[in-house]
XYZ file of C-alpha atoms in Angstrom:
594
model
C 0.000 0.000 0.000
C 1.314 3.458 -0.914
C 2.378 5.882 1.791
C -0.470 8.189 0.807
C -3.067 5.466 1.255
C -1.496 4.235 4.473
C -1.890 7.745 5.843
C -5.647 7.489 5.411
C -7.013 5.929 8.567
C -9.729 3.512 7.471
C -12.902 3.681 9.561
C -15.108 0.673 10.150
C -17.942 0.602 7.611
C -21.288 -0.990 8.379
C -22.576 -3.635 5.933
C -25.398 -1.474 4.595
C -22.993 1.332 3.707
C -20.679 -1.180 2.034
C -23.509 -2.349 -0.211
C -24.580 1.199 -1.042
C -21.015 2.119 -1.967
C -20.546 -1.160 -3.872
C -23.505 -0.421 -6.127
C -22.526 3.223 -6.438
C -19.065 2.221 -7.610
C -20.454 -0.352 -10.034
C -22.782 2.214 -11.550
C -19.833 4.346 -12.697
C -18.301 2.009 -15.309
C -21.769 0.777 -16.253
C -22.839 4.346 -17.082
C -19.666 5.017 -19.020
C -20.102 1.805 -21.000
C -23.524 2.974 -22.183
C -22.130 6.398 -23.078
C -19.324 4.865 -25.149
C -21.740 2.805 -27.229
C -23.628 6.037 -27.943
C -20.629 8.178 -28.837
C -18.026 5.902 -30.467
C -17.480 6.065 -34.227
C -16.386 2.478 -34.905
C -18.805 -0.413 -35.416
C -16.344 -2.534 -33.449
C -17.085 -0.425 -30.389
C -20.704 0.688 -30.625
C -22.035 -2.641 -31.943
C -19.456 -5.333 -31.219
C -18.458 -3.829 -27.824
C -14.712 -4.281 -28.274
C -13.827 -2.238 -25.190
C -13.611 -2.343 -21.411
C -14.338 0.160 -18.638
C -13.180 -0.024 -15.055
C -11.909 1.673 -11.919
C -8.574 0.736 -10.355
C -7.021 2.047 -7.169
C -3.807 4.029 -6.797
C -1.767 0.822 -7.027
C -3.553 -0.491 -10.107
C -5.775 -2.972 -8.253
C -9.174 -3.557 -9.838
C -12.038 -1.950 -7.922
C -14.866 -2.724 -10.342
C -15.563 -3.093 -14.030
C -18.448 -2.636 -16.432
C -20.500 -5.748 -16.960
C -20.430 -5.792 -20.760
C -16.730 -5.420 -21.564
C -14.533 -8.119 -23.016
C -13.148 -10.335 -20.212
C -9.633 -10.616 -21.677
C -9.316 -6.847 -21.186
C -10.809 -6.744 -17.727
C -8.852 -9.590 -16.162
C -5.797 -7.431 -15.466
C -4.714 -5.049 -18.244
C -6.353 -1.907 -16.841
C -4.237 -2.186 -13.723
C -1.143 -2.980 -15.790
C -1.511 0.314 -17.631
C -1.725 2.228 -14.386
C 1.263 0.449 -12.849
C 3.338 1.234 -15.928
C 2.304 4.865 -15.666
C 3.263 5.000 -12.005
C 6.625 3.415 -12.812
C 7.340 6.012 -15.490
C 5.839 9.191 -14.010
C 5.669 8.358 -10.306
C 2.856 9.587 -8.094
C 4.383 13.037 -8.156
C 4.188 13.055 -11.957
C 0.423 12.562 -11.944
C -1.524 15.802 -11.906
C -5.241 16.570 -11.855
C -6.479 16.709 -15.440
C -3.822 14.363 -16.820
C -4.997 11.750 -19.327
C -2.589 8.983 -20.350
C -2.712 6.427 -23.162
C -0.734 3.234 -23.736
C -0.765 0.226 -26.041
C 2.766 -0.967 -25.301
C 3.243 -4.619 -26.242
C 5.895 -5.169 -23.592
C 3.464 -4.037 -20.893
C 0.188 -5.628 -21.967
C 1.252 -8.482 -24.238
C -1.732 -7.852 -26.515
C -2.059 -6.550 -30.038
C -1.439 -2.871 -30.574
C -5.037 -2.009 -31.464
C -5.929 -2.270 -27.769
C -5.340 1.249 -26.445
C -5.902 1.982 -22.766
C -6.714 5.511 -21.651
C -6.845 6.508 -17.991
C -6.972 9.565 -15.775
C -5.991 9.975 -12.098
C -8.583 10.719 -9.437
C -7.561 12.759 -6.404
C -9.247 13.142 -3.036
C -8.596 13.076 0.654
C -7.794 16.087 2.716
C -7.276 19.050 0.437
C -7.926 16.887 -2.613
C -4.205 16.199 -3.027
C -4.042 12.441 -2.494
C -4.012 10.065 -5.441
C -6.942 7.726 -4.815
C -7.777 5.880 -8.028
C -7.839 5.900 -11.826
C -10.695 5.814 -14.300
C -9.766 3.549 -17.237
C -11.259 2.918 -20.666
C -9.761 0.438 -23.140
C -10.910 0.433 -26.755
C -9.874 -1.459 -29.859
C -8.810 1.236 -32.309
C -9.681 0.258 -35.867
C -6.170 0.762 -37.213
C -2.806 1.773 -35.738
C -0.638 1.340 -38.834
C 1.429 -1.704 -39.702
C 1.520 -3.934 -42.774
C -2.178 -4.705 -43.017
C -5.326 -2.626 -43.026
C -6.678 -2.982 -39.511
C -3.194 -3.675 -38.069
C -4.241 -6.861 -36.261
C -5.533 -8.477 -39.470
C -2.452 -10.623 -39.930
C -1.622 -14.295 -39.968
C 2.013 -13.968 -40.993
C 3.702 -11.023 -39.256
C 6.870 -12.044 -37.420
C 7.597 -9.099 -35.106
C 5.689 -6.319 -33.375
C 7.140 -3.591 -35.580
C 5.180 -4.915 -38.565
C 1.927 -4.452 -36.655
C 1.705 -0.730 -35.954
C 2.743 2.156 -33.736
C 3.327 1.829 -29.996
C 2.438 4.495 -27.448
C 4.344 3.664 -24.268
C 2.507 5.552 -21.511
C 2.271 9.080 -22.954
C 0.072 11.955 -21.856
C -2.783 12.787 -24.187
C -3.724 15.641 -21.884
C -1.446 17.357 -19.427
C -3.227 19.111 -16.538
C -6.354 19.223 -18.668
C -4.725 20.615 -21.815
C -4.494 18.518 -25.014
C -0.981 17.513 -26.068
C -1.102 18.425 -29.754
C 1.939 16.350 -30.709
C 0.319 13.120 -29.518
C -2.883 13.857 -31.407
C -0.839 14.414 -34.573
C 0.961 11.114 -34.067
C -2.374 9.333 -33.758
C -3.814 11.062 -36.829
C -0.875 10.220 -39.089
C -0.378 6.635 -37.931
C -3.809 5.287 -38.784
C -5.559 4.621 -42.077
C -8.841 5.787 -40.521
C -8.051 9.077 -38.721
C -11.640 10.323 -38.540
C -12.896 7.103 -36.962
C -9.884 6.605 -34.698
C -9.897 10.142 -33.338
C -13.655 9.879 -32.839
C -13.236 6.728 -30.786
C -10.414 8.420 -28.883
C -12.772 11.262 -27.996
C -15.406 8.768 -26.822
C -12.804 7.186 -24.525
C -11.759 10.616 -23.283
C -15.325 11.608 -22.463
C -15.746 8.343 -20.580
C -12.605 8.928 -18.535
C -13.607 12.474 -17.632
C -17.177 11.605 -16.708
C -16.085 8.562 -14.709
C -13.559 10.667 -12.837
C -16.225 13.235 -11.980
C -18.642 10.551 -10.766
C -16.007 8.978 -8.534
C -15.022 12.363 -7.114
C -18.706 12.942 -6.375
C -18.793 9.686 -4.400
C -15.712 10.700 -2.439
C -17.386 13.969 -1.556
C -20.641 12.301 -0.583
C -19.321 9.479 1.634
C -15.827 10.659 2.476
C -12.564 9.327 1.053
C -11.754 7.188 4.092
C -15.150 5.546 4.078
C -15.076 4.776 0.341
C -11.587 3.246 0.568
C -12.575 1.206 3.605
C -15.625 -0.085 1.730
C -13.425 -1.078 -1.217
C -11.147 -3.061 1.101
C -14.233 -4.742 2.540
C -15.508 -5.626 -0.947
C -12.132 -7.141 -1.876
C -12.143 -9.229 1.294
C -15.643 -10.524 0.568
C -14.679 -11.511 -2.990
C -11.515 -13.199 -1.785
C -13.439 -15.174 0.845
C -15.974 -16.340 -1.760
C -13.200 -17.427 -4.144
C -11.344 -19.303 -1.400
C -14.519 -21.103 -0.373
C -15.086 -22.170 -3.984
C -11.529 -23.528 -4.285
C -11.935 -25.471 -1.026
C -14.910 -27.241 -2.583
C -12.663 -28.697 -5.314
C -10.899 -31.884 -4.164
C -7.189 -31.445 -3.584
C -5.086 -32.932 -6.329
C -2.969 -32.471 -9.421
C -4.983 -32.334 -12.625
C -3.796 -32.244 -16.214
C -5.223 -31.613 -19.658
C -3.807 -31.151 -23.109
C -4.944 -29.640 -26.387
C -3.363 -27.841 -29.306
C -3.810 -25.091 -31.871
C -3.528 -25.781 -35.592
C -0.456 -23.604 -36.304
C 1.027 -20.117 -35.969
C 0.214 -18.962 -39.513
C 3.879 -19.098 -40.569
C 5.089 -22.594 -39.690
C 1.883 -24.199 -40.870
C 2.864 -27.842 -40.353
C 3.562 -27.466 -36.629
C 0.734 -27.494 -34.058
C 1.047 -25.346 -30.946
C 1.025 -27.557 -27.844
C -1.058 -26.603 -24.791
C -0.189 -28.912 -21.867
C -1.545 -27.575 -18.584
C -1.296 -28.715 -14.977
C -3.734 -27.482 -12.312
C -2.881 -28.011 -8.647
C -5.492 -27.572 -5.942
C -4.347 -27.482 -2.351
C -6.686 -26.284 0.354
C -8.046 -22.913 -0.682
C -5.434 -22.116 -3.330
C -5.180 -23.093 -6.988
C -2.023 -23.072 -9.108
C -2.188 -23.096 -12.893
C 1.088 -24.260 -14.393
C 2.009 -23.423 -18.001
C 5.545 -24.818 -17.826
C 4.928 -27.427 -20.535
C 3.201 -25.336 -23.192
C 4.835 -24.545 -26.543
C 7.601 -21.992 -26.848
C 7.202 -18.574 -28.484
C 6.221 -19.006 -32.135
C 7.318 -17.159 -35.276
C 3.843 -16.058 -36.309
C 1.499 -13.575 -34.606
C -0.226 -16.066 -32.285
C 1.891 -15.081 -29.288
C 0.934 -13.010 -26.283
C 2.911 -11.487 -23.473
C 2.674 -13.033 -20.017
C 0.232 -10.500 -18.609
C -2.013 -10.348 -21.665
C -1.723 -14.061 -22.385
C -1.127 -16.765 -19.805
C -2.075 -14.748 -16.732
C -5.205 -13.357 -18.392
C -6.306 -16.857 -19.480
C -5.586 -18.300 -16.040
C -7.609 -15.594 -14.329
C -10.575 -16.081 -16.635
C -10.584 -19.861 -16.229
C -10.263 -19.464 -12.465
C -13.222 -17.089 -12.390
C -15.379 -19.456 -14.449
C -14.511 -22.301 -12.076
C -14.940 -20.478 -8.786
C -17.248 -17.459 -8.568
C -18.688 -16.803 -12.042
C -21.760 -15.108 -10.618
C -19.857 -12.688 -8.392
C -18.662 -9.239 -9.527
C -15.005 -9.213 -10.542
C -12.416 -7.247 -8.611
C -8.901 -7.701 -7.270
C -10.073 -9.928 -4.427
C -11.499 -12.449 -6.907
C -8.013 -13.674 -7.841
C -6.208 -13.773 -4.484
C -6.287 -17.604 -4.216
C -4.773 -18.037 -7.700
C -1.100 -18.707 -8.450
C 0.259 -18.855 -12.012
C 3.492 -20.535 -13.090
C 4.500 -19.181 -16.495
C 8.151 -19.351 -17.575
C 9.458 -16.708 -19.958
C 9.722 -17.488 -23.643
C 6.480 -19.427 -24.058
C 3.885 -18.471 -26.656
C 1.776 -17.146 -23.760
C 4.748 -15.233 -22.295
C 6.512 -14.007 -25.412
C 9.135 -11.289 -25.475
C 8.369 -7.589 -26.076
C 9.136 -7.675 -29.819
C 7.238 -10.874 -30.674
C 4.419 -10.703 -33.200
C 1.115 -10.370 -31.309
C -1.502 -9.506 -33.922
C -3.519 -12.661 -33.217
C -2.735 -12.828 -29.495
C -6.384 -13.448 -28.618
C -6.928 -16.430 -30.951
C -5.318 -19.031 -28.626
C -6.863 -17.779 -25.373
C -10.306 -19.442 -25.622
C -8.628 -22.821 -26.127
C -6.274 -22.202 -23.206
C -9.232 -21.337 -20.967
C -11.108 -24.400 -22.226
C -8.135 -26.652 -21.463
C -7.762 -25.369 -17.892
C -11.448 -26.087 -17.287
C -11.093 -29.541 -18.839
C -8.267 -30.379 -16.429
C -10.563 -30.533 -13.405
C -13.489 -32.239 -15.148
C -13.048 -35.645 -13.490
C -12.724 -34.144 -10.012
C -15.583 -31.668 -10.321
C -17.972 -32.768 -13.079
C -20.666 -30.429 -11.801
C -18.456 -27.370 -12.381
C -17.349 -27.908 -15.956
C -18.711 -27.885 -19.465
C -17.493 -29.788 -22.490
C -15.280 -27.940 -24.949
C -16.755 -24.929 -26.729
C -15.999 -23.841 -30.296
C -13.155 -21.727 -28.864
C -12.580 -20.054 -32.216
C -12.244 -16.291 -32.500
C -12.971 -17.011 -36.169
C -12.136 -13.519 -37.348
C -13.013 -12.647 -40.936
C -12.218 -9.208 -42.295
C -13.220 -7.667 -45.600
C -11.313 -4.546 -46.648
C -11.192 -2.405 -49.776
C -12.568 0.774 -51.334
C -16.280 1.448 -51.133
C -17.638 1.717 -54.697
C -19.994 4.541 -53.796
C -17.605 6.810 -51.869
C -14.148 5.581 -52.784
C -13.286 5.566 -49.088
C -11.258 2.784 -47.543
C -13.351 0.387 -45.470
C -12.497 -2.447 -43.092
C -15.185 -4.771 -41.814
C -14.184 -7.200 -39.054
C -16.437 -9.788 -37.490
C -15.795 -12.937 -35.471
C -17.442 -16.320 -35.117
C -20.525 -17.224 -33.130
C -20.438 -20.919 -32.318
C -21.628 -23.542 -29.884
C -20.622 -23.812 -26.241
C -20.178 -27.118 -24.463
C -22.933 -29.011 -22.707
C -22.728 -29.475 -18.942
C -24.356 -31.556 -16.232
C -28.088 -31.048 -16.663
C -27.909 -28.571 -19.550
C -27.510 -28.527 -23.297
C -24.771 -26.295 -24.591
C -25.617 -22.655 -25.213
C -25.105 -20.722 -28.387
C -24.340 -19.687 -30.940
C -22.253 -17.252 -28.924
C -18.768 -15.863 -29.185
C -16.028 -17.430 -27.073
C -15.359 -17.693 -23.343
C -12.787 -14.929 -23.851
C -15.383 -12.555 -25.368
C -17.992 -12.532 -22.617
C -21.031 -10.527 -23.711
C -19.698 -9.006 -26.931
C -22.360 -8.908 -29.579
C -22.748 -9.703 -33.246
C -22.712 -6.855 -35.745
C -26.315 -6.805 -37.049
C -26.730 -7.906 -40.652
C -28.573 -4.686 -41.467
C -25.584 -2.650 -40.276
C -23.138 -4.764 -42.268
C -25.134 -4.363 -45.464
C -25.680 -0.637 -44.916
C -22.013 0.195 -44.328
C -20.128 -2.251 -46.544
C -20.437 -3.439 -50.171
C -21.657 -6.939 -49.432
C -24.852 -8.896 -48.921
C -25.549 -11.518 -46.262
C -27.438 -14.205 -48.157
C -28.163 -16.579 -45.291
C -27.491 -17.097 -41.602
C -28.824 -20.065 -39.667
C -28.097 -22.939 -37.327
C -25.583 -25.531 -38.535
C -27.352 -28.850 -38.036
C -25.380 -31.623 -36.297
C -22.545 -29.247 -35.363
C -23.177 -29.701 -31.631
C -21.602 -32.780 -30.052
C -24.077 -35.586 -29.397
C -24.768 -36.447 -25.790
C -27.265 -36.867 -23.001
C -26.914 -33.116 -23.049
C -26.240 -31.825 -26.550
C -23.523 -29.340 -27.431
C -24.515 -25.876 -28.626
C -24.788 -25.292 -32.354
C -22.606 -23.375 -34.754
C -23.809 -21.212 -37.631
C -23.799 -21.323 -41.408
C -23.464 -17.809 -42.835
C -22.868 -16.723 -46.419
C -21.852 -13.432 -48.029
C -21.913 -12.198 -51.603
C -19.308 -9.530 -52.302
C -20.509 -6.384 -54.057
C -17.183 -4.806 -55.028
C -13.488 -5.723 -55.306
C -12.000 -6.251 -51.840
C -9.647 -8.511 -49.890
C -10.500 -11.159 -47.292
C -8.451 -12.170 -44.263
C -9.553 -15.222 -42.276
C -8.251 -16.710 -39.033
C -9.993 -19.938 -38.008
C -8.641 -22.277 -35.320
C -9.426 -25.546 -33.530
C -9.887 -27.507 -36.748
C -7.429 -30.236 -35.785
C -8.505 -30.263 -32.131
C -12.317 -30.232 -32.244
C -14.397 -29.134 -29.229
C -14.276 -32.176 -26.989
C -17.141 -34.035 -25.396
C -17.091 -35.190 -21.782
C -18.191 -38.387 -20.047
C -19.221 -40.151 -23.252
C -20.425 -37.080 -25.105
C -19.385 -36.551 -28.726
C -17.039 -33.866 -30.039
C -18.448 -30.761 -31.659
C -17.799 -30.095 -35.335
C -14.932 -27.650 -36.011
C -15.404 -24.461 -37.996
C -14.011 -23.504 -41.390
C -14.495 -21.018 -44.248
C -15.188 -21.586 -47.945
C -14.515 -19.141 -50.775
C -16.315 -19.462 -54.104
C -14.908 -17.229 -56.809
C -17.200 -16.635 -59.799
C -16.795 -19.534 -62.217
C -14.617 -21.588 -59.856
C -15.159 -24.353 -57.328
C -15.328 -23.667 -53.626
C -12.052 -23.696 -51.711
C -11.832 -24.415 -47.981
C -9.553 -22.115 -45.961
C -8.615 -21.657 -42.301
C -5.975 -18.914 -42.381
C -5.504 -16.545 -45.328
C -4.359 -12.925 -45.541
C -5.637 -10.368 -48.069
C -7.062 -12.908 -50.509
C -8.545 -10.921 -53.432
C -12.284 -11.080 -54.093
C -14.385 -9.485 -56.822
C -17.994 -8.578 -57.318
C -20.177 -11.687 -57.180
C -17.697 -13.864 -55.290
C -19.128 -15.651 -52.274
C -17.796 -16.454 -48.788
C -19.289 -19.154 -46.567
C -18.630 -19.056 -42.818
C -19.197 -22.331 -40.953
C -18.668 -22.037 -37.199
C -18.023 -24.877 -34.772
C -20.326 -26.489 -32.259
C -19.792 -27.359 -28.607
C -19.031 -30.793 -27.198
C -21.690 -33.066 -25.756
C -21.936 -34.262 -22.140
C -22.838 -37.870 -21.291
C -23.789 -40.737 -23.559
C -26.177 -39.771 -26.366
C -28.052 -43.031 -25.741
C -29.186 -41.521 -22.420
C -30.858 -38.547 -24.078
C -34.620 -38.609 -23.910
C -36.079 -39.722 -27.280
C -38.601 -36.899 -26.952
C -35.773 -34.353 -26.779
C -34.096 -35.939 -29.785
C -37.337 -35.716 -31.743
C -37.704 -32.066 -30.737
C -34.133 -31.371 -31.905
C -34.916 -32.952 -35.284
C -38.081 -30.896 -35.623
C -36.148 -27.715 -34.804
C -33.440 -28.524 -37.346
C -30.709 -28.899 -34.720
C -30.147 -32.625 -35.349
C -30.639 -34.521 -38.611
C -32.775 -37.645 -38.862
C -29.647 -39.640 -39.704
C -27.880 -38.429 -36.551
C -30.994 -39.133 -34.483
C -30.793 -42.750 -35.591
C -27.024 -43.268 -35.820
C -25.842 -41.276 -32.788
C -28.870 -41.244 -30.472
C -30.495 -44.551 -31.403
C -33.835 -42.886 -32.013
C -35.946 -43.980 -34.996
C -38.521 -41.508 -36.294
C -41.352 -42.216 -38.703
C -42.139 -40.117 -41.770
C -44.111 -37.669 -39.613
C -41.289 -37.167 -37.118
C -42.933 -39.263 -34.413
C -40.857 -41.672 -32.317
C -41.028 -45.306 -33.362
C -40.893 -46.726 -29.849
C -40.201 -50.344 -30.795
C -37.483 -49.544 -33.332
C -35.883 -47.093 -30.900
C -35.803 -49.717 -28.138
C -34.149 -52.208 -30.498
C -31.565 -49.653 -31.691
C -30.588 -48.617 -28.184
C -30.426 -52.183 -26.925
C -28.128 -53.109 -29.801
C -25.874 -50.096 -29.166
C -25.663 -50.854 -25.470
C -24.908 -54.540 -26.090
C -28.214 -55.731 -24.640
C -30.146 -58.572 -26.235
């Protein structure tokens, strides 16, 4: 604890006041999140919600976060930005009205599009004590580099090919704009109007959040608010420790892999993970994962392995509780340097997020046998990014349209898999509506619907993927990054694997070609692109699924009649009704009964 905070004598706070302050604090990032969706310029922010909002204390510890932001941002990177700022400027270098930005790869270990903006909040006696920071992270559409969109790369080999880095620089100094930094932003992006507009939306969020927090300090008193925050952290820590205690002690292991790093395409990326549970503490050990790779599928330790470990830990322990610094106190992470989840500061990071859903999935899988009630089968775990970029035929302006895959999540004890949703690393990020895509970009969405039989068969069925098709309306280029094709979403306890995702391209007059990773593949008017997303794994033997539920799945188009018979042992007549006698014979034969 800093000397300034130690000097604040913390009073005892009654439970009712703690709850009032808790909800007051939570309302701040939640309000700012709504404002950002109303004021941002980029579809990625106002529709997709590629941002995060939160409050951290004067040491960079997470106080609270908005409920709709992307989890891989909120796990720890807001505090990392603040700690880097304190290391560079010191407390004495932070002044009221300062606003700082950073996207430094060596600090965050994420791609350079993720720009964190934060402003200090002062309070205490005389308003001179540094109390907290208001933080807003947003994915800027483009920050330079080889490819339009900067992070739209499968084959970059170092960070310098991916854009400009801002290592903790002041956008505003004592309330005044720093013109040089604004010029650097403007002339290092292909979309200056959009990027500066999003920057202003972040700035407004920081300033409003700061004012709201200062209002709380004035209303309840700085000492009382800080004491309530300590109390909230302690409550979250106690809940997390209780959840870990409920997991049997032991050493648990799981393994999976990614297809490749985009450069060395014949070499899978190994993910071997060990989870140790002892008492009320959990250790996640990445010592045996693959080393740093040549392509852009690396991440730094903080933005990669530690982020994934924190998210998996939260899913396994207190998923329904608000997230703050106390949530992660029982977690230890072993992550040697030089792994693809702890890459060096100049490693290529454009696709840093692509591996993280699989890493999270694998950690959860490790404890499946010990805690079957806590886990789900594998989910599609595929960021599945697909980006169209080119010149709009009507305006001549450069456009870049990025979307990611919605697929099936794994089934669990008592429940079919959910979906189609984005990945465990995305949280509540949304799809870009088809109407918006067609209004802004020269393309048409011809179809979008459930992908039958993509969910793993089981007593509880895996969630479904999607089939989606585009027709291109003007010359453009397509970049695709699909993963988990060689390591499909696994089933648990007799459940079947989900189907992996892939993309097909059909040029006019040519046959369809299946692709997983391509960069800037040229398309012309009339060419078509088919997106097929993966399904989640099943849970339990499909022969234990109620025939009535199988029949309902067939009627809904989730399961084919062939799969009903071959996987579930359910025979349906021409009207879709269950043939009870034939079903009994099928299931008896499958189970080895006479």
